[in-house]
Amino acid sequence: MDSLHILVEQGKVLYLGISDTPAWVVSAANLYARSHGKTPFSIYQGRWNVMTRDFEREIIPMTRHFGMALAAWDCMGGGKFKTKEEIEQRKAQGQGLRSIMGGDQTEEEAAMSAALSKVAKEHGTKSLTAVALAYVMAKVPNVFPLVGGRKVEHLKDNIEALKIRLTAQQIEYLESQKPFDIGFPNNFIGPDPRVTGKTSFLMAASAPYSFVQAPKSITSPE
């Protein structure tokens, strides 16, 4: 953190970001930076999508605490969020999936693709990727998905995500396609009351509490 701060002082770097690192390491680095007058990390880059939700265990609570932004990669499922029709069409053309993760579409990915397609139709679009991007941007504030594509149409699909406002029911439906276990201790102490507005049974049993609500994404459902 000392070395990175020198780069900021020299004007070579404006803001610091960190990628694919355990939350405890980032927390330790930022606490050191704050207590020693150094520049902390202000953005975290990591893998996150509607199927791969490990971000929600430790990374998102950590970034919320430090006011950090999120640069999520693999938001579109590594190219595997495609309808059955799209898969068959590619096979007929002698093309496989252009996926950074390799391999064919799994049953879970096919089920999620079908769910994304259903929600896409409810928003008057055929773009599964737009819905997948809208999902991560609706979950928490300051999410800047990393997008990519080989064609202009791919970029247009990505941009379309900015117009989509998912409902709470649609988010719940998408998440129901692949159950997510947030794990201990989060499944014991309960979700952050600043987000839910409610105390967990453990806290509520000890005393009454009130909380300042954490910021929401501008696209989050009411």
XYZ file of C-alpha atoms in Angstrom:
222
model
C 0.000 0.000 0.000
C 2.971 2.285 0.621
C 4.283 1.630 -2.885
C 0.896 2.134 -4.511
C 0.402 5.383 -2.603
C 3.720 6.666 -4.028
C 2.337 6.100 -7.542
C -0.727 8.164 -6.617
C 1.464 10.950 -5.206
C 3.496 10.943 -8.423
C 0.324 11.396 -10.456
C 0.876 8.137 -12.331
C -2.282 6.623 -10.806
C -5.523 8.352 -9.855
C -7.397 5.582 -8.079
C -6.433 2.144 -6.820
C -8.250 -1.062 -7.732
C -7.709 -4.663 -6.733
C -8.792 -7.863 -8.468
C -9.754 -11.394 -7.424
C -8.498 -11.076 -3.851
C -9.986 -12.378 -0.576
C -12.080 -9.811 1.259
C -9.924 -10.055 4.388
C -6.818 -9.058 2.413
C -8.542 -6.009 0.915
C -9.941 -5.056 4.326
C -6.498 -5.303 5.935
C -4.965 -3.216 3.147
C -7.635 -0.525 3.333
C -7.520 -0.313 7.120
C -3.748 0.089 6.956
C -4.073 2.766 4.276
C -6.689 4.726 6.206
C -4.795 4.598 9.492
C -1.505 5.674 7.872
C -2.764 8.412 5.554
C -2.318 6.316 2.413
C -4.575 5.811 -0.585
C -7.025 2.906 -0.121
C -8.494 0.709 -2.821
C -11.644 2.251 -4.261
C -12.795 -0.474 -6.666
C -12.828 -4.269 -6.601
C -12.813 -6.470 -9.705
C -14.053 -10.040 -9.546
C -16.263 -12.773 -10.978
C -19.990 -12.332 -10.444
C -23.149 -13.249 -12.288
C -26.657 -14.530 -11.628
C -25.317 -18.097 -11.341
C -22.002 -17.423 -9.602
C -23.002 -15.410 -6.557
C -20.046 -15.994 -4.198
C -19.544 -12.203 -4.296
C -22.502 -11.892 -1.930
C -20.797 -13.711 0.944
C -17.885 -11.425 1.837
C -16.942 -9.228 -1.139
C -20.122 -7.153 -1.436
C -20.428 -6.504 2.343
C -16.758 -5.489 2.344
C -17.149 -3.077 -0.589
C -20.293 -1.628 0.971
C -18.405 -0.968 4.214
C -15.503 0.788 2.462
C -17.650 2.554 -0.145
C -15.930 0.710 -2.989
C -17.224 0.223 -6.508
C -17.445 -3.176 -8.222
C -16.060 -4.111 -11.629
C -17.706 -7.460 -12.223
C -16.441 -9.852 -14.861
C -18.187 -12.924 -16.295
C -21.534 -11.177 -15.798
C -22.795 -12.806 -19.003
C -21.863 -16.329 -17.958
C -18.742 -16.608 -20.073
C -20.793 -16.730 -23.265
C -22.970 -19.622 -22.067
C -26.187 -17.729 -21.436
C -27.868 -18.702 -24.686
C -31.295 -20.095 -25.555
C -31.783 -23.620 -26.817
C -32.560 -22.161 -30.251
C -29.297 -20.219 -30.296
C -27.343 -23.330 -29.329
C -28.983 -25.386 -32.080
C -28.399 -22.640 -34.619
C -24.704 -22.495 -33.770
C -24.431 -26.277 -34.050
C -26.125 -26.195 -37.472
C -23.521 -23.664 -38.582
C -20.721 -25.849 -37.263
C -19.926 -23.442 -34.436
C -19.448 -24.191 -30.770
C -19.775 -21.859 -27.835
C -17.194 -19.095 -27.749
C -16.746 -19.346 -24.004
C -13.767 -18.245 -21.956
C -14.663 -21.047 -19.525
C -14.634 -23.716 -22.231
C -16.941 -26.695 -22.616
C -20.574 -27.036 -23.590
C -23.564 -25.473 -21.874
C -24.414 -27.349 -18.672
C -27.952 -28.220 -17.561
C -27.799 -25.439 -14.957
C -26.657 -22.928 -17.568
C -29.426 -24.054 -19.916
C -32.027 -23.618 -17.159
C -30.705 -20.170 -16.288
C -30.689 -19.220 -19.972
C -34.342 -20.216 -20.231
C -35.139 -18.084 -17.173
C -33.222 -15.121 -18.582
C -35.119 -15.541 -21.856
C -38.453 -15.486 -20.018
C -37.571 -12.260 -18.198
C -36.192 -10.759 -21.412
C -39.536 -11.331 -23.155
C -41.297 -9.595 -20.260
C -39.156 -6.545 -21.064
C -39.747 -6.768 -24.799
C -36.254 -7.882 -25.744
C -34.551 -11.046 -26.963
C -31.236 -10.220 -25.295
C -30.325 -12.586 -22.475
C -27.070 -10.722 -21.912
C -28.935 -7.453 -21.335
C -30.974 -9.077 -18.560
C -27.871 -10.699 -17.061
C -26.145 -7.315 -16.943
C -29.238 -5.582 -15.574
C -29.312 -8.154 -12.778
C -25.875 -7.312 -11.339
C -26.458 -3.573 -11.738
C -29.722 -3.814 -9.798
C -28.259 -5.660 -6.820
C -25.953 -3.008 -5.342
C -24.757 0.542 -6.142
C -21.702 1.426 -8.201
C -21.481 -1.749 -10.303
C -19.560 -1.352 -13.553
C -19.772 -4.638 -15.479
C -16.918 -5.594 -17.757
C -18.419 -6.352 -21.152
C -17.043 -7.606 -24.415
C -18.046 -8.898 -27.800
C -16.934 -9.531 -31.331
C -19.720 -7.709 -33.133
C -21.532 -4.394 -33.007
C -24.738 -6.293 -32.179
C -23.078 -7.628 -29.032
C -22.315 -4.104 -27.857
C -25.872 -2.995 -28.596
C -27.189 -5.905 -26.523
C -24.949 -4.839 -23.647
C -26.076 -1.216 -23.833
C -29.704 -2.355 -23.791
C -29.175 -3.425 -20.184
C -29.207 0.244 -19.149
C -32.914 0.467 -20.034
C -34.013 -2.632 -18.132
C -35.437 -2.270 -14.628
C -35.922 -5.690 -13.084
C -38.679 -6.153 -10.520
C -38.082 -7.811 -7.155
C -40.134 -10.766 -8.385
C -37.984 -11.136 -11.507
C -34.781 -11.060 -9.457
C -36.214 -13.655 -7.080
C -37.268 -15.823 -10.050
C -33.808 -15.695 -11.636
C -32.090 -16.506 -8.351
C -34.441 -19.447 -7.751
C -32.967 -21.256 -10.760
C -29.820 -22.082 -8.799
C -30.115 -22.117 -5.002
C -27.398 -20.141 -3.240
C -26.090 -20.975 0.219
C -24.510 -17.878 1.684
C -22.851 -20.029 4.350
C -21.868 -19.510 7.969
C -21.858 -17.106 9.726
C -24.130 -15.139 7.385
C -26.871 -17.778 7.449
C -26.741 -17.632 11.255
C -26.566 -13.904 11.981
C -28.838 -12.947 9.073
C -28.519 -10.328 6.310
C -27.223 -6.799 6.860
C -30.012 -4.829 8.602
C -28.862 -1.676 6.800
C -29.949 -3.370 3.580
C -33.092 -5.145 4.760
C -34.208 -2.560 7.324
C -34.822 -5.402 9.771
C -32.785 -6.872 12.605
C -31.942 -10.557 12.748
C -33.465 -12.708 15.483
C -30.174 -12.599 17.401
C -30.009 -8.803 17.459
C -33.720 -8.332 17.992
C -33.561 -10.569 21.072
C -31.025 -8.320 22.792
C -32.269 -4.769 22.230
C -34.219 -2.524 19.849
C -32.129 -1.129 16.996
C -32.516 1.470 14.286
C -30.327 1.727 11.200
C -29.337 4.190 8.534
C -30.280 2.457 5.304
C -27.425 1.629 2.971
C -27.504 3.213 -0.524
C -29.317 1.297 -3.242
C -28.583 0.964 -6.918
C -30.488 3.472 -9.046
C -31.943 0.447 -10.879
C -32.816 -1.585 -7.798
C -36.482 -2.485 -7.333
C -38.376 -0.573 -4.685
